[in-house]
N, CA, C and O atoms as a Maestro MAE file, in Angstrom:
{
 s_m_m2io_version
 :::
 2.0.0
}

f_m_ct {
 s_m_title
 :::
 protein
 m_atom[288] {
  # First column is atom index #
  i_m_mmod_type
  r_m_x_coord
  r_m_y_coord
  r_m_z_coord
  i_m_residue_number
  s_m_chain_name
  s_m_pdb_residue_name
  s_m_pdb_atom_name
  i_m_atomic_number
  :::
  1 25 3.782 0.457 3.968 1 A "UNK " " N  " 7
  2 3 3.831 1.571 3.063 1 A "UNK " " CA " 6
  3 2 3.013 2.702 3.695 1 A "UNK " " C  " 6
  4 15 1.901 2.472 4.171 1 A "UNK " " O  " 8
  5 25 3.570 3.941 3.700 2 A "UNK " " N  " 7
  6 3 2.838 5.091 4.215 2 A "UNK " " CA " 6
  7 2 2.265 5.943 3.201 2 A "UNK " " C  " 6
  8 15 3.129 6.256 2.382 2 A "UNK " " O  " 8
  9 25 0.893 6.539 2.894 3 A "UNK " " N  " 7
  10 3 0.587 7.117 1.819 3 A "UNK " " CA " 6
  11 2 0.060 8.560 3.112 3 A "UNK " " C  " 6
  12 15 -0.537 8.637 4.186 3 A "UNK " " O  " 8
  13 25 0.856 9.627 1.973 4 A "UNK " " N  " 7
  14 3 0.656 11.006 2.378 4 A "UNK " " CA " 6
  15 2 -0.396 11.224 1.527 4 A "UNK " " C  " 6
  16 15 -0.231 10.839 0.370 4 A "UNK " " O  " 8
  17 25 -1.676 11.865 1.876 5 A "UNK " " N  " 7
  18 3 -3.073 12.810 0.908 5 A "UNK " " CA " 6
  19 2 -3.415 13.813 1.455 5 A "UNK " " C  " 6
  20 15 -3.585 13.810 2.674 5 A "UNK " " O  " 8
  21 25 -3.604 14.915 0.716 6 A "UNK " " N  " 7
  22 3 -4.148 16.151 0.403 6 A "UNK " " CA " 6
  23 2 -5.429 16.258 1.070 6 A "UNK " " C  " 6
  24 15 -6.360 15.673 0.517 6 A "UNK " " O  " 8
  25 25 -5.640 16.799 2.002 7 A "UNK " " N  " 7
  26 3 -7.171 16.960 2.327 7 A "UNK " " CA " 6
  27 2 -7.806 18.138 2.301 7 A "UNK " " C  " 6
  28 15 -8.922 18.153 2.821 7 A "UNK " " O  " 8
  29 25 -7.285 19.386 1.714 8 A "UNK " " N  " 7
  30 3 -7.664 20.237 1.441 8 A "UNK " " CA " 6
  31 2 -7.157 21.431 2.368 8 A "UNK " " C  " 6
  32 15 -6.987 22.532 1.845 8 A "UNK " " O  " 8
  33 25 -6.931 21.267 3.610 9 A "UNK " " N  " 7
  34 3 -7.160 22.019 4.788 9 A "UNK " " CA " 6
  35 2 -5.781 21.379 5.632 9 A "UNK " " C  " 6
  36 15 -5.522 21.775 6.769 9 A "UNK " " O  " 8
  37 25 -4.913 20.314 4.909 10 A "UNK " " N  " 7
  38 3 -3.678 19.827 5.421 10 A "UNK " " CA " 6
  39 2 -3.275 18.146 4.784 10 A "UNK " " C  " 6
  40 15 -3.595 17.916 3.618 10 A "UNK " " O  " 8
  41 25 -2.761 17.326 5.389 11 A "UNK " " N  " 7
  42 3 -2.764 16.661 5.105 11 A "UNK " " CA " 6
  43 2 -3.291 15.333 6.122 11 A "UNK " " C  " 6
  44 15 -3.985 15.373 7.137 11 A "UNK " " O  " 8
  45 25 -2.648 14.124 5.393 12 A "UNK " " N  " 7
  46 3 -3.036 12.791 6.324 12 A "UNK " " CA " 6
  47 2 -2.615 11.592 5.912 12 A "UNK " " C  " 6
  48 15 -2.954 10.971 4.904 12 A "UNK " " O  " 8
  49 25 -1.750 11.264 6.867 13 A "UNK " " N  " 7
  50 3 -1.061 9.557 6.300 13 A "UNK " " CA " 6
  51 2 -1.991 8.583 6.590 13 A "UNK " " C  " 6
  52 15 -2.773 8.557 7.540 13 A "UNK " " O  " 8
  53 25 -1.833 7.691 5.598 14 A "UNK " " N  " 7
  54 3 -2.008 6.477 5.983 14 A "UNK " " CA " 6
  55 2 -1.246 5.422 5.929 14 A "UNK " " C  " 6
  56 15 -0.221 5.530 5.256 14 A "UNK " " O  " 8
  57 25 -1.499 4.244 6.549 15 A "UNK " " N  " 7
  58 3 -0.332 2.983 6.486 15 A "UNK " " CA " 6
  59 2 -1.133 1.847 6.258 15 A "UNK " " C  " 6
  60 15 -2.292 1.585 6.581 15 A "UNK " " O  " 8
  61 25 -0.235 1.202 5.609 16 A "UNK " " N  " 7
  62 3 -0.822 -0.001 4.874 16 A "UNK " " CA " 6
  63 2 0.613 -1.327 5.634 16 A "UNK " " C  " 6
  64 15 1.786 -1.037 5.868 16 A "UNK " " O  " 8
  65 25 0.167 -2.235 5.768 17 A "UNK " " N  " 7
  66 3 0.879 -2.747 6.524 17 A "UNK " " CA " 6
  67 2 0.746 -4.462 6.363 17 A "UNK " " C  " 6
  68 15 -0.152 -5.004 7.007 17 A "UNK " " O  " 8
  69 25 1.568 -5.239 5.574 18 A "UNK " " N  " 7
  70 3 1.689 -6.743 5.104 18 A "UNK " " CA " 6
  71 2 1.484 -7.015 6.765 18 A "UNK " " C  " 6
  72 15 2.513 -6.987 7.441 18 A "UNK " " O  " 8
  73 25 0.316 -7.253 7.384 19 A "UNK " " N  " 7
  74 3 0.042 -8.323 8.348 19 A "UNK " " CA " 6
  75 2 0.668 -9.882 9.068 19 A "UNK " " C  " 6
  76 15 0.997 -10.207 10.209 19 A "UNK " " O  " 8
  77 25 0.624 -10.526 7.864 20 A "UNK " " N  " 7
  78 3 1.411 -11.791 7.890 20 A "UNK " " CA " 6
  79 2 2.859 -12.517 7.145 20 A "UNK " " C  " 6
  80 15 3.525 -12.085 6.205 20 A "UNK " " O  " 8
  81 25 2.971 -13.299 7.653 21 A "UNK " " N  " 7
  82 3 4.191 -14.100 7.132 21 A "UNK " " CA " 6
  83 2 3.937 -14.270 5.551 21 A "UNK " " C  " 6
  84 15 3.002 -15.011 5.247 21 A "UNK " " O  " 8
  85 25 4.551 -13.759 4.679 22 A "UNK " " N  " 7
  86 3 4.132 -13.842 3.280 22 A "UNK " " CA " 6
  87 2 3.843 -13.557 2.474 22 A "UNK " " C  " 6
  88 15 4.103 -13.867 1.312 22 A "UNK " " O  " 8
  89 25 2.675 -12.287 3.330 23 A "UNK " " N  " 7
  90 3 2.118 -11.280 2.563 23 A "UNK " " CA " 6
  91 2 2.984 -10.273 1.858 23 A "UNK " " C  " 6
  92 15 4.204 -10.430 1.866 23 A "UNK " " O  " 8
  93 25 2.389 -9.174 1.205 24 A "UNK " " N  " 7
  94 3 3.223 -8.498 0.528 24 A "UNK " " CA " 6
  95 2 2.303 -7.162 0.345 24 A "UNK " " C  " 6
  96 15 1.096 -7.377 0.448 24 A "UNK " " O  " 8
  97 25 2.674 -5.881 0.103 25 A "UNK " " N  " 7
  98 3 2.047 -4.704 -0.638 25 A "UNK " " CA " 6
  99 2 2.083 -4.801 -2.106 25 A "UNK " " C  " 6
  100 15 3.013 -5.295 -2.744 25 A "UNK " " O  " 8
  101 25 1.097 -4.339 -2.558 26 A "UNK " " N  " 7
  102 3 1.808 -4.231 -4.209 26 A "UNK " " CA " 6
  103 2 0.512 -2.480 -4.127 26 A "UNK " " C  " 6
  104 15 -0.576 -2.273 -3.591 26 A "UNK " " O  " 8
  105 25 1.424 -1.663 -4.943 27 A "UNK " " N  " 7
  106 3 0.854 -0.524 -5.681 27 A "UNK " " CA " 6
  107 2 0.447 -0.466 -7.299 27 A "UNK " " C  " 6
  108 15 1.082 -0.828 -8.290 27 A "UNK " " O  " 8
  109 25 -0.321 -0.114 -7.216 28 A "UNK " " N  " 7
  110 3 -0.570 0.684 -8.498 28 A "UNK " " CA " 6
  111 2 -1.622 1.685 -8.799 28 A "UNK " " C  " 6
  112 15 -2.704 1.963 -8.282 28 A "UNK " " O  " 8
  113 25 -0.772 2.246 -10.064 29 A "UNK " " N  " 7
  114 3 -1.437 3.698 -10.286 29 A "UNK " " CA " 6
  115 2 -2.216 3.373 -11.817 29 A "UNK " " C  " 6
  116 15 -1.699 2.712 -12.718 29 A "UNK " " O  " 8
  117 25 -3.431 3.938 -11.860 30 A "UNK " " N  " 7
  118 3 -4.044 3.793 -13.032 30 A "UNK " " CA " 6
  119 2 -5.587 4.271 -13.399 30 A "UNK " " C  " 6
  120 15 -6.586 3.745 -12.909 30 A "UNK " " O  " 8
  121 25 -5.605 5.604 -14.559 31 A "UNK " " N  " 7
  122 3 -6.877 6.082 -14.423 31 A "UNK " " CA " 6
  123 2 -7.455 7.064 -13.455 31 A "UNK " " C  " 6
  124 15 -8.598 7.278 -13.051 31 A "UNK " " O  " 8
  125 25 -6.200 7.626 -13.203 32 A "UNK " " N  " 7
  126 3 -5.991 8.832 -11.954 32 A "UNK " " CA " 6
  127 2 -6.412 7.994 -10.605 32 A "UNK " " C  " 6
  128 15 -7.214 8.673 -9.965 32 A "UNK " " O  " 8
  129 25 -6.172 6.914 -10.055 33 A "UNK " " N  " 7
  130 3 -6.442 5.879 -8.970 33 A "UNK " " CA " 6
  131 2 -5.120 5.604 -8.515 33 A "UNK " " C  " 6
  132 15 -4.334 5.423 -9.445 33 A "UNK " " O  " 8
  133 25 -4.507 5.494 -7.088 34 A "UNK " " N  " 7
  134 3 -3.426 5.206 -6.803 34 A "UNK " " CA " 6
  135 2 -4.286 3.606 -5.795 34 A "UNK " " C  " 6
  136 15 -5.074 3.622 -4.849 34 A "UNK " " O  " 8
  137 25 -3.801 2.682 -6.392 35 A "UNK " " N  " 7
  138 3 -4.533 2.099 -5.421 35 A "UNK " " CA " 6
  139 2 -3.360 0.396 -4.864 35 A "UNK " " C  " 6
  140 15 -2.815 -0.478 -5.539 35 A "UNK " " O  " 8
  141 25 -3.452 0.676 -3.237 36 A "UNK " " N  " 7
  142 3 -2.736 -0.005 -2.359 36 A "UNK " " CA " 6
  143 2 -3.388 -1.330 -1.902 36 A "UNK " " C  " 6
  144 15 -4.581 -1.176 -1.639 36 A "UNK " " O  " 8
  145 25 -2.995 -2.411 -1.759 37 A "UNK " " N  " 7
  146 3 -3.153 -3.739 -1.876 37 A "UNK " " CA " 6
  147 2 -2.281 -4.490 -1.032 37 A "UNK " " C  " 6
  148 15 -1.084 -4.669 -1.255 37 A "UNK " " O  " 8
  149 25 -3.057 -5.011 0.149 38 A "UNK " " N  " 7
  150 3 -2.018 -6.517 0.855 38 A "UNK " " CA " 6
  151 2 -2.642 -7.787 0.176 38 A "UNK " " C  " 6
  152 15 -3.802 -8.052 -0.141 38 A "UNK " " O  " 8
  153 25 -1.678 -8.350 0.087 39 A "UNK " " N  " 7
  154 3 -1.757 -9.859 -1.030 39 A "UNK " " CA " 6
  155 2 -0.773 -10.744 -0.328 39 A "UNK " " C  " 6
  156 15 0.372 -10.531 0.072 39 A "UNK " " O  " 8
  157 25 -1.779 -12.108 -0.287 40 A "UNK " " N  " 7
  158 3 -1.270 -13.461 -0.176 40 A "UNK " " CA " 6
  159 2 -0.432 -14.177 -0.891 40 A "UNK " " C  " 6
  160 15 -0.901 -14.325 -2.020 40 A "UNK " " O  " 8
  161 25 0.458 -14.625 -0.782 41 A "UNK " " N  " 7
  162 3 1.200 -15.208 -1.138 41 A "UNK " " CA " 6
  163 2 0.393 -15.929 -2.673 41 A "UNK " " C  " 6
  164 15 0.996 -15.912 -3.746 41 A "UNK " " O  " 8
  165 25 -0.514 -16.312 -2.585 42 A "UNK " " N  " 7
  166 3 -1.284 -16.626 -4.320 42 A "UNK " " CA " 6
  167 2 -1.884 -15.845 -4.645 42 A "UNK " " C  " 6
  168 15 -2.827 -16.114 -5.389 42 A "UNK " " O  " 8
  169 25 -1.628 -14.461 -4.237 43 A "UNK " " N  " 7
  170 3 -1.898 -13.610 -5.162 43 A "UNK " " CA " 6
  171 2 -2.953 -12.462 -4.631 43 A "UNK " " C  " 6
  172 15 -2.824 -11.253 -4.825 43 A "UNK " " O  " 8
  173 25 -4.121 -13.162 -3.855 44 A "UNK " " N  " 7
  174 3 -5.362 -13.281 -3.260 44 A "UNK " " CA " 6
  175 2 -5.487 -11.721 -2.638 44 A "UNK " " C  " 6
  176 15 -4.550 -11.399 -1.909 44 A "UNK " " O  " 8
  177 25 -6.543 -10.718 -2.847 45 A "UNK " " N  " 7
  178 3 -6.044 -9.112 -2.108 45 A "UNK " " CA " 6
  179 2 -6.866 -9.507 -1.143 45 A "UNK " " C  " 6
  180 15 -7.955 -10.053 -1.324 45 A "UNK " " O  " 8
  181 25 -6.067 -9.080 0.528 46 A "UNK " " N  " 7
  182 3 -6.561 -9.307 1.308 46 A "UNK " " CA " 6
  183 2 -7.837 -7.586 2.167 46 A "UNK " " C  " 6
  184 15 -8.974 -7.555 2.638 46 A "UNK " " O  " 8
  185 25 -6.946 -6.712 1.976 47 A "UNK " " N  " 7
  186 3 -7.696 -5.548 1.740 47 A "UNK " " CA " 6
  187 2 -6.623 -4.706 0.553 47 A "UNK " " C  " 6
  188 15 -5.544 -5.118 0.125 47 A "UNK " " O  " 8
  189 25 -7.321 -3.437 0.220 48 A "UNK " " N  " 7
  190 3 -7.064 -2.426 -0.312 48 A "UNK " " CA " 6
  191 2 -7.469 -1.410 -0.111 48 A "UNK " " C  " 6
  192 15 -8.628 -1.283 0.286 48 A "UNK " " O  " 8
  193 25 -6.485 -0.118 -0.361 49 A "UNK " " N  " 7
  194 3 -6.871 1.165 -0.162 49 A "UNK " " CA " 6
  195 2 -6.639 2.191 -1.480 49 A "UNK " " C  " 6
  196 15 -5.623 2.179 -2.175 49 A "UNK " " O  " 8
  197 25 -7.575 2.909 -1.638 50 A "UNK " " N  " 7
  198 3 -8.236 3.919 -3.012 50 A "UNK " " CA " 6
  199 2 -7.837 5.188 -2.769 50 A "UNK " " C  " 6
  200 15 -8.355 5.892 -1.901 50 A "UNK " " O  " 8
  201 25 -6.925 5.538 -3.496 51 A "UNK " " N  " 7
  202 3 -6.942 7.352 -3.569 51 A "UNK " " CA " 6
  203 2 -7.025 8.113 -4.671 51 A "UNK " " C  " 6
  204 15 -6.157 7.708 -5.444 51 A "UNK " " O  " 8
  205 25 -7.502 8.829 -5.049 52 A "UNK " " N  " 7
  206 3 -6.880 10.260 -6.093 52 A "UNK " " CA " 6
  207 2 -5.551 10.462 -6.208 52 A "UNK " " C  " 6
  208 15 -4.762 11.063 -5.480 52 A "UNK " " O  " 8
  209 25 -5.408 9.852 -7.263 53 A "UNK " " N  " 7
  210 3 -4.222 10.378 -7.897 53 A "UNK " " CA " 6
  211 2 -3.076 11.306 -7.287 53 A "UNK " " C  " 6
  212 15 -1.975 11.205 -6.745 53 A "UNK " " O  " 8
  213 25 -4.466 12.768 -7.910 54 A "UNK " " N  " 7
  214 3 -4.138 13.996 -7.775 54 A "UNK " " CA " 6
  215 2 -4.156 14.796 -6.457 54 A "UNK " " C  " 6
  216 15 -3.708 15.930 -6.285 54 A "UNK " " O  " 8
  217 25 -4.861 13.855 -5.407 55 A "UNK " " N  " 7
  218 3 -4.736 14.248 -3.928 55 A "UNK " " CA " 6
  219 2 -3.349 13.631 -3.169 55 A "UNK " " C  " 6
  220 15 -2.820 14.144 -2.183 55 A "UNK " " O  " 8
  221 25 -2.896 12.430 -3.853 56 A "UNK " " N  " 7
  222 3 -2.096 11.356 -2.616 56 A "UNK " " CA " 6
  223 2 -0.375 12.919 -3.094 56 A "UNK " " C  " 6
  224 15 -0.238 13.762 -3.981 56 A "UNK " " O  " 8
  225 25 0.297 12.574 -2.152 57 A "UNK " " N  " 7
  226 3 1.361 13.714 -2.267 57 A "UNK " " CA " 6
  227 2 2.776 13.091 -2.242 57 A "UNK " " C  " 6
  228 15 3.723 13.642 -2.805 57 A "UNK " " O  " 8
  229 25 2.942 11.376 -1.258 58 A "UNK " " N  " 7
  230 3 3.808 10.988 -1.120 58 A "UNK " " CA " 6
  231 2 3.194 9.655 -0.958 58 A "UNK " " C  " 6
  232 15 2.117 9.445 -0.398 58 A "UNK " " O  " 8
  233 25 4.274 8.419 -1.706 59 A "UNK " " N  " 7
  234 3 3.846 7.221 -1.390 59 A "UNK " " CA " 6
  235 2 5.634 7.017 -0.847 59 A "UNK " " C  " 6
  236 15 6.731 7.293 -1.333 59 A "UNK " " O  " 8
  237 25 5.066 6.301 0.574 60 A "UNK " " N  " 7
  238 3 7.118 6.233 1.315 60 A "UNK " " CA " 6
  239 2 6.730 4.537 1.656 60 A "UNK " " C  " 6
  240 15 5.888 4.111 2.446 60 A "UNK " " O  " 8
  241 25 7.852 3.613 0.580 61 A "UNK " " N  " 7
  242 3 7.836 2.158 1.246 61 A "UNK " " CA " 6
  243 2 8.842 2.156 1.733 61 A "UNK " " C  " 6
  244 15 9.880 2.701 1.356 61 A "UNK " " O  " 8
  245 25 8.589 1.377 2.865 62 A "UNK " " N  " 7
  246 3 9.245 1.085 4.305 62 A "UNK " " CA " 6
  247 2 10.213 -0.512 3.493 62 A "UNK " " C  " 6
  248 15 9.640 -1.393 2.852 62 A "UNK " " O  " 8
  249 25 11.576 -0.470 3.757 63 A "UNK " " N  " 7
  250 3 12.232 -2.162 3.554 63 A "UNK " " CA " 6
  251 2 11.452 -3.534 4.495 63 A "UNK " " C  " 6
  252 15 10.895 -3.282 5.564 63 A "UNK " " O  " 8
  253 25 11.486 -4.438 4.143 64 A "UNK " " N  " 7
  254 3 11.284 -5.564 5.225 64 A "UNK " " CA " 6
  255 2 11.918 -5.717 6.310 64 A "UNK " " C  " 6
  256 15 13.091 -5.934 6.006 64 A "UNK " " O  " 8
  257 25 11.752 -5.725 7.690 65 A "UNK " " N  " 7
  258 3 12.364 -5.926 8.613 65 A "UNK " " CA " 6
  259 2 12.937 -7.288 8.472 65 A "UNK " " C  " 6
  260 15 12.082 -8.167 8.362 65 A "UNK " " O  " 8
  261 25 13.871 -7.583 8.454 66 A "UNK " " N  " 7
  262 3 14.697 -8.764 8.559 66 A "UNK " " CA " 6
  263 2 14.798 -9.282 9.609 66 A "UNK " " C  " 6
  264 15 15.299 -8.798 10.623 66 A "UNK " " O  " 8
  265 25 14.072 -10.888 9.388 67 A "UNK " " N  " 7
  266 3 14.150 -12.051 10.759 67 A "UNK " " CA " 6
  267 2 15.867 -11.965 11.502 67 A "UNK " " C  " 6
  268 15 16.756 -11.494 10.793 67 A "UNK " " O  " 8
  269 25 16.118 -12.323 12.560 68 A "UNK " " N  " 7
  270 3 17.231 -12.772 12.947 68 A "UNK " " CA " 6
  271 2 17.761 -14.459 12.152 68 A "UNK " " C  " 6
  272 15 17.210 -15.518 12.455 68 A "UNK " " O  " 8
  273 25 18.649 -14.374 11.362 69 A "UNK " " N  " 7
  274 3 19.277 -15.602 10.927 69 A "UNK " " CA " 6
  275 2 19.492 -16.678 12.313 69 A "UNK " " C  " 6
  276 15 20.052 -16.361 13.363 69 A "UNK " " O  " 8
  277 25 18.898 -17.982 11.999 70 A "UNK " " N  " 7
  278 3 19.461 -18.718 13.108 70 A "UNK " " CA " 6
  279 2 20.788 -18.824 13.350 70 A "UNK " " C  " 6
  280 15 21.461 -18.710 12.326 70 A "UNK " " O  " 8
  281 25 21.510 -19.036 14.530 71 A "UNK " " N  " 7
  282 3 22.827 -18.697 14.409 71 A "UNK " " CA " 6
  283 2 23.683 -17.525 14.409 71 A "UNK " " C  " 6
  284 15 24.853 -17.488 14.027 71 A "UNK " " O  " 8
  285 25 22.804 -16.318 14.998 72 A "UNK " " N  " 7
  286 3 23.135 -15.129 14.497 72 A "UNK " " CA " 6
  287 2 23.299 -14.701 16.065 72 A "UNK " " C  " 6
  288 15 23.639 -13.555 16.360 72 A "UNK " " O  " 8
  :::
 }
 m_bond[287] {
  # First column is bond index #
  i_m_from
  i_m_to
  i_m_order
  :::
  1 1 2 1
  2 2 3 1
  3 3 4 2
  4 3 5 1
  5 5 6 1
  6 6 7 1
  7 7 8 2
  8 7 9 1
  9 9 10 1
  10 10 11 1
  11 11 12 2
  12 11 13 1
  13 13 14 1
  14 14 15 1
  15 15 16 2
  16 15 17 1
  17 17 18 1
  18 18 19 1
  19 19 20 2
  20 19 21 1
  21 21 22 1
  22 22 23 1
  23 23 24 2
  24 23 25 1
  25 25 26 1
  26 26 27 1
  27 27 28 2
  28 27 29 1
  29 29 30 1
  30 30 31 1
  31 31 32 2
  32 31 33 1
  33 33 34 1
  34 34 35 1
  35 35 36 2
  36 35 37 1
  37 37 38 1
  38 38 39 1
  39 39 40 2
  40 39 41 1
  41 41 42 1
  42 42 43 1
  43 43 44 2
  44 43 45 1
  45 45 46 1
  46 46 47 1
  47 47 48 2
  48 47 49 1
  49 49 50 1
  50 50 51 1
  51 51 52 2
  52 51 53 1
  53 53 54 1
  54 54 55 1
  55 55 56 2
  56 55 57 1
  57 57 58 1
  58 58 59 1
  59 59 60 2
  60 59 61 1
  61 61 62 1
  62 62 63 1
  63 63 64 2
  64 63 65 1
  65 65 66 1
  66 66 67 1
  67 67 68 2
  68 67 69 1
  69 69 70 1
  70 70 71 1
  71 71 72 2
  72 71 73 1
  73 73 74 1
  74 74 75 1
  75 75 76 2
  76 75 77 1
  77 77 78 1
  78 78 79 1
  79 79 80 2
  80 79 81 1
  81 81 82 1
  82 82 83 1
  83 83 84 2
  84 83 85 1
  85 85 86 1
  86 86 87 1
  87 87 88 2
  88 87 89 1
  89 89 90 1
  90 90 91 1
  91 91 92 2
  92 91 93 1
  93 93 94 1
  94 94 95 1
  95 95 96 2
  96 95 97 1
  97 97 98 1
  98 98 99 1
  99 99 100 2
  100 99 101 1
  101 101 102 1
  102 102 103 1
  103 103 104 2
  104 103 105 1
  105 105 106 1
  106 106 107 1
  107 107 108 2
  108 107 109 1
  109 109 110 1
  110 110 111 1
  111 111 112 2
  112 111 113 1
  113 113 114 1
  114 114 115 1
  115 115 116 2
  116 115 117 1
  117 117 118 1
  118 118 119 1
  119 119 120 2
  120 119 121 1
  121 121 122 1
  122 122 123 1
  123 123 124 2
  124 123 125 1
  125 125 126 1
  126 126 127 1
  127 127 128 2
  128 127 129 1
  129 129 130 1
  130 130 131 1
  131 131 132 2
  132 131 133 1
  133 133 134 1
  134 134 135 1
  135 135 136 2
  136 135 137 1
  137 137 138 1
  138 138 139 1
  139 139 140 2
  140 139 141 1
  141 141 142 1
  142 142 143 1
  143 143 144 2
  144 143 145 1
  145 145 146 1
  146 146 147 1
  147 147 148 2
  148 147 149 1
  149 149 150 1
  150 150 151 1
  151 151 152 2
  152 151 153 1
  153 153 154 1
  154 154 155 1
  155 155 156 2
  156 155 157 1
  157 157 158 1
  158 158 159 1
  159 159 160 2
  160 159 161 1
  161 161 162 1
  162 162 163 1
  163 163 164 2
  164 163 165 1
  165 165 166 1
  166 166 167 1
  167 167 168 2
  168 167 169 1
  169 169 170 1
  170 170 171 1
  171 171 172 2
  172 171 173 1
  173 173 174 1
  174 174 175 1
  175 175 176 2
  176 175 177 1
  177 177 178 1
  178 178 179 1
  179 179 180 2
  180 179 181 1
  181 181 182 1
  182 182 183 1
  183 183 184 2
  184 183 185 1
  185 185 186 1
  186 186 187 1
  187 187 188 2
  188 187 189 1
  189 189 190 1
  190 190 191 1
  191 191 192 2
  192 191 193 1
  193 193 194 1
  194 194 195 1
  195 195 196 2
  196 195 197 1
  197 197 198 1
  198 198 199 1
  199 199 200 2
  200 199 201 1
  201 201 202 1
  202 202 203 1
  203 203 204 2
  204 203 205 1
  205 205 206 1
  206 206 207 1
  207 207 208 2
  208 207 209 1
  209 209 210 1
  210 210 211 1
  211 211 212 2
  212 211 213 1
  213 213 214 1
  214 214 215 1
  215 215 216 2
  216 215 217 1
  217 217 218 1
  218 218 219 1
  219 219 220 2
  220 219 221 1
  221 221 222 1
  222 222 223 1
  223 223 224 2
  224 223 225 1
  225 225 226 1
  226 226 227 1
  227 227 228 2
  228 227 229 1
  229 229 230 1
  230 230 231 1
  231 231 232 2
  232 231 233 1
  233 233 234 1
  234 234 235 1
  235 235 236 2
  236 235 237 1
  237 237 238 1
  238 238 239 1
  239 239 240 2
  240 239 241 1
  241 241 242 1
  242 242 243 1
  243 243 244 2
  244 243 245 1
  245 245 246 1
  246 246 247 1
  247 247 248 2
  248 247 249 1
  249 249 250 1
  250 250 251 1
  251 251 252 2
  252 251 253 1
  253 253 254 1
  254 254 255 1
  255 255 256 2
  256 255 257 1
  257 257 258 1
  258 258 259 1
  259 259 260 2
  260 259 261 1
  261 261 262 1
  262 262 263 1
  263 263 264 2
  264 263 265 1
  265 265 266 1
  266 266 267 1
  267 267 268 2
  268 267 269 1
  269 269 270 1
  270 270 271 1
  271 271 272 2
  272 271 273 1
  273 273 274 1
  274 274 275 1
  275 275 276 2
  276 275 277 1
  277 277 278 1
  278 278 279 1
  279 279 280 2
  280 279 281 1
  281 281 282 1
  282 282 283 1
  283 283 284 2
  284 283 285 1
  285 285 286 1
  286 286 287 1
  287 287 288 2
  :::
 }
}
């Protein structure tokens, strides 16, 4: 997931990026907090990232790259 923010003077992406086999992103917004999360398969947040609401400008999720099917 790429998060676009406001820095006053331009902007600045960041990327958040499921690491492992399993993992997953999950977002949420709440309390003017946009806040980004890789999670383990039980649930478990492995890191997270905190923004302003009212600063972030674009949140862009990327699809899963798809394994090659055996047989393919």
């Amino acid at each position: 997931m790429e998060i676009v923010v406001d820095t006053g003077d331009g902007s600045r992406n960041y990327e958040i990026i499921a690491t492992r086999a399993g993992r997953r992103i999950e977002t949420r917004i709440a309390r003017g907090i946009v806040e980004v999360s890789e999670v383990t398969r039980t649930g478990s947040s492995v890191r997270t990232a905190r923004f302003m609401a009212g600063r972030v400008l674009a949140l862009v999720e990327y699809p899963a790259e798809d394994a090659a099917l055996p047989g393919e």
